[in-house]
XYZ file of C-alpha atoms in Angstrom:
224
model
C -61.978 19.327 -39.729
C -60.700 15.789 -38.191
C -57.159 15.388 -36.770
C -55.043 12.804 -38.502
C -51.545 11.798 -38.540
C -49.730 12.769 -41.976
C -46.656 10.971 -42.747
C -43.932 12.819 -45.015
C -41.826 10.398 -46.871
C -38.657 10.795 -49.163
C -38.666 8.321 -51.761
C -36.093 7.388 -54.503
C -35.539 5.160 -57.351
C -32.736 2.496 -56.194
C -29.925 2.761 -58.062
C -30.366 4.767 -60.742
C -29.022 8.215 -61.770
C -29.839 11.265 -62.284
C -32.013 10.442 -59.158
C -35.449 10.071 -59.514
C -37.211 10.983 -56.541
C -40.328 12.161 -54.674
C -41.132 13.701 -51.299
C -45.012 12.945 -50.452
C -47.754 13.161 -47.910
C -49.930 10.707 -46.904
C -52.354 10.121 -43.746
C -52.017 7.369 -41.442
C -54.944 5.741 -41.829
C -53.922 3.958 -45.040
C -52.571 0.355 -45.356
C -49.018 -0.251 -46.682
C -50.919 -1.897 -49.652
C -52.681 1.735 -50.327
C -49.106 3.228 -49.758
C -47.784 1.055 -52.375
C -50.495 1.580 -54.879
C -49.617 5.268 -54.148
C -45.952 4.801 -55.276
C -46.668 3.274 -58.311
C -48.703 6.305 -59.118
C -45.822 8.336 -58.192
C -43.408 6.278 -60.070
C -45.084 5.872 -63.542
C -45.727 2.161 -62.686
C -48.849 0.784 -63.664
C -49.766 -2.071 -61.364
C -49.341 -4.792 -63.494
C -46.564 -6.763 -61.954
C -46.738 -7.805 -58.206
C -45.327 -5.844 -55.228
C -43.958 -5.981 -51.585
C -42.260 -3.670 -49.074
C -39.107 -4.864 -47.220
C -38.424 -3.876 -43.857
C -35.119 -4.134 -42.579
C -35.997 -4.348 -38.616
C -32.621 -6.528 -37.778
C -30.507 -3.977 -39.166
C -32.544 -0.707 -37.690
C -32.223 -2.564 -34.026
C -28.436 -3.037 -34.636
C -28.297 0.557 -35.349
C -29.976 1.514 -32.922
C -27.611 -0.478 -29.752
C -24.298 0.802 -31.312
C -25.576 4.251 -30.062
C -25.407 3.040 -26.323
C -23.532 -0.223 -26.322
C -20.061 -1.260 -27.545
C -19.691 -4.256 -30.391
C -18.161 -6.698 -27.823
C -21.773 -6.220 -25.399
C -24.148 -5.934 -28.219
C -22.258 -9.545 -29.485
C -22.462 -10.844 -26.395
C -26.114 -10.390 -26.330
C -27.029 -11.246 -29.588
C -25.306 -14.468 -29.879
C -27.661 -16.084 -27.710
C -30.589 -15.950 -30.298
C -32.855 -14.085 -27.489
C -34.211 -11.273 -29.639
C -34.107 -13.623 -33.065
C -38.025 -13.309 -33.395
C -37.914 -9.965 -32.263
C -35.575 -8.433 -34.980
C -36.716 -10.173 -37.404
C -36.895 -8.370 -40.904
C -40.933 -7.808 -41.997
C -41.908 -8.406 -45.782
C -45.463 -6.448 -46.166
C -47.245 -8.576 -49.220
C -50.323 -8.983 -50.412
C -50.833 -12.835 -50.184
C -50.770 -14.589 -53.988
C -50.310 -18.448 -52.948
C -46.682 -19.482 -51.337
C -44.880 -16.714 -49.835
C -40.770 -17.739 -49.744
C -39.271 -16.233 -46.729
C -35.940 -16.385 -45.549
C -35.290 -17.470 -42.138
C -35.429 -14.370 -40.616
C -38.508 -12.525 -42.346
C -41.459 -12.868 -41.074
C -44.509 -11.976 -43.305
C -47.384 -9.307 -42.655
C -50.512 -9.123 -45.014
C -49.806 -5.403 -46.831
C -53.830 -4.689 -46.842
C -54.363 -5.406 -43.525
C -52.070 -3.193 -41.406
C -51.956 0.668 -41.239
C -48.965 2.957 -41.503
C -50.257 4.325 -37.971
C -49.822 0.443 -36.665
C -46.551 0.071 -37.697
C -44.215 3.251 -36.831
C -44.615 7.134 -36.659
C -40.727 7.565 -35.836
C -38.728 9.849 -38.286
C -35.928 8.040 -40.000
C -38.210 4.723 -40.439
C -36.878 3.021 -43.182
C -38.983 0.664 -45.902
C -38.267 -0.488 -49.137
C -40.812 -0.886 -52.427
C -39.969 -3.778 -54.590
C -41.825 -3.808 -57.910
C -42.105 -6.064 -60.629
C -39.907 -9.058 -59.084
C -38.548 -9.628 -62.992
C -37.354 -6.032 -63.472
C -36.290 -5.916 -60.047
C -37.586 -2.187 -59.438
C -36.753 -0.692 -56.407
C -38.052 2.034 -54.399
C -36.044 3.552 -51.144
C -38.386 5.650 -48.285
C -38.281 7.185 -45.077
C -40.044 9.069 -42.842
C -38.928 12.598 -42.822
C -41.441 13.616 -40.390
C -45.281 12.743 -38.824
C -47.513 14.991 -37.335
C -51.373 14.890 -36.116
C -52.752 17.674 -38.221
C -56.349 18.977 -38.886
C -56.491 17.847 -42.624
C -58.778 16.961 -45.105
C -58.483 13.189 -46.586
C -59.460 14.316 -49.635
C -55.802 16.229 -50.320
C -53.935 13.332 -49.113
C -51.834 11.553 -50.133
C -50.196 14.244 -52.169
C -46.602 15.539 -54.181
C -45.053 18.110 -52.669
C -41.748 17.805 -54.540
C -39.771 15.708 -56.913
C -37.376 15.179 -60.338
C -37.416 12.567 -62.777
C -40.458 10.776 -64.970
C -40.262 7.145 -63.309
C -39.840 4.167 -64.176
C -40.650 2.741 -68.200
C -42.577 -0.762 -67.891
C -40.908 -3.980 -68.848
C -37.812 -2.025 -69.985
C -35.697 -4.710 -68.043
C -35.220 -2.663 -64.599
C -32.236 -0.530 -63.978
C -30.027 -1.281 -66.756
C -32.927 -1.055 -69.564
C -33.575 2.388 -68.155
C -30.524 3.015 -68.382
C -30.385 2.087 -71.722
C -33.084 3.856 -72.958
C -31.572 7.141 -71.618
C -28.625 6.884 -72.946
C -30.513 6.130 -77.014
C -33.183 9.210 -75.722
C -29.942 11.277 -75.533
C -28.036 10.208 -78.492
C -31.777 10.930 -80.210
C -30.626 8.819 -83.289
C -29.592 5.394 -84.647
C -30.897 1.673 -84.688
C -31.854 1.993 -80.731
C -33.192 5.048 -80.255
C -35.256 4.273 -83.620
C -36.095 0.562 -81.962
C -37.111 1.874 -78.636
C -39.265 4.895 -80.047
C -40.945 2.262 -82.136
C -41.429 0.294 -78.819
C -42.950 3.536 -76.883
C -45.355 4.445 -79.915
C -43.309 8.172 -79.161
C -41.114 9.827 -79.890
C -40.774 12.882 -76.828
C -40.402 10.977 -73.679
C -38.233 12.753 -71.326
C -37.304 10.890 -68.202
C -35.604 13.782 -66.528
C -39.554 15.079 -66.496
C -41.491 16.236 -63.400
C -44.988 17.505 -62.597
C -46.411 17.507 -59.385
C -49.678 17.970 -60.707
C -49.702 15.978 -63.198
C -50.576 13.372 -60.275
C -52.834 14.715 -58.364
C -55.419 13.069 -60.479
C -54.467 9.887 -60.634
C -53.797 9.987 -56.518
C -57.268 11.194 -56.300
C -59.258 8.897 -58.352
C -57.166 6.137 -56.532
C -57.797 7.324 -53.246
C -61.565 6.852 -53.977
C -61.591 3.856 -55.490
C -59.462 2.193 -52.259
């Protein structure tokens, strides 16, 4: 059996409470595009909406200097604009026409750079955005990577987790929040609206099975 490098992530819904969450495996290998497929898997989304991952490298490098320097040297430094191209923050996208980047992103083609490329350093942060409308959200870090004999076929995989997902075109945070709240109430003009909505009548968003998505991971992972 190969070596590879597995990545652990945590990963939570932004924003939203109870949490919804999920810790994950996934090998190195993969591009942040296949990562992001992955979490939409993970999260109930169903890739109809565009994506990106946000990386916030200015703020990790700042973080980083206030461990060894004091705020008057790390200033002094940083006014000068020496490390601006250096820190600056990295949106992972696939390309769809004009990308609109602030002045300091810089952009790096999501299906064309792998996880391995990038970072194996626990405590590196990234961010999912889904569905630029609804304004999802998605929170990860690297708990941990290690080069392990493994089989690709089990990766990536859900090792723990709470919470359904997200609902589609519910309008984000606030619809989902909305929806809970006529779920638990199980009665009235909203709950009866939104059931209507969902063709159902049992969804329950405090839900969780792990292997409930192992086939959906799988059937991605050989189609990508």
């Amino acid at each position: 059996m190969a070596q590879h490098y597995v990545y652990r992530f945590y990963a939570e819904l932004k924003d939203y409470k109870p949490k919804i969450w999920r810790r994950f495996e996934i090998n190195g290998e993969k591009t942040i595009a296949e990562l992001g497929y992955a979490l939409m898997i993970m999260f109930e989304m169903q890739a109809s909406h565009l994506f990106c991952f946000n990386e916030n490298v200015r703020g990790a490098s700042l973080a980083a200097l206030r461990t060894q320097f004091s705020e008057e040297q790390i200033q002094k430094v940083w006014s000068k604009g020496e490390w601006d191209d250096f820190t600056k923050n990295v949106r992972y996208e696939l390309p769809f026409g004009d990308s609109f980047l602030g002045d300091n992103e810089r952009l790096e083609v999501a299906n064309r750079i792998k996880l391995q490329q990038i970072s194996r350093k626990p405590g590196w942060k990234l961010t999912f955005e889904y569905d630029y409308g609804d304004g999802w959200e998605v929170d990860l870090e690297l708990i941990a990577c290690e080069k392990l004999e493994v089989s690709l076929a089990d990766l990536p995989c859900v090792n723990e987790g709470e919470g359904v997902g997200i609902v589609e075109d519910v309008g984000g945070i606030p619809g989902l929040e909305e929806l809970a709240k006529a779920l638990k109430k199980g009665s009235g003009k909203k709950y009866d609206d939104f059931c209507a909505w969902l063709g159902s009548t049992t969804l329950d968003l405090e839900a969780f099975n792990k292997d409930d998505m192992k086939f959906p991971l799988e059937e991605a992972h050989a189609r990508l």
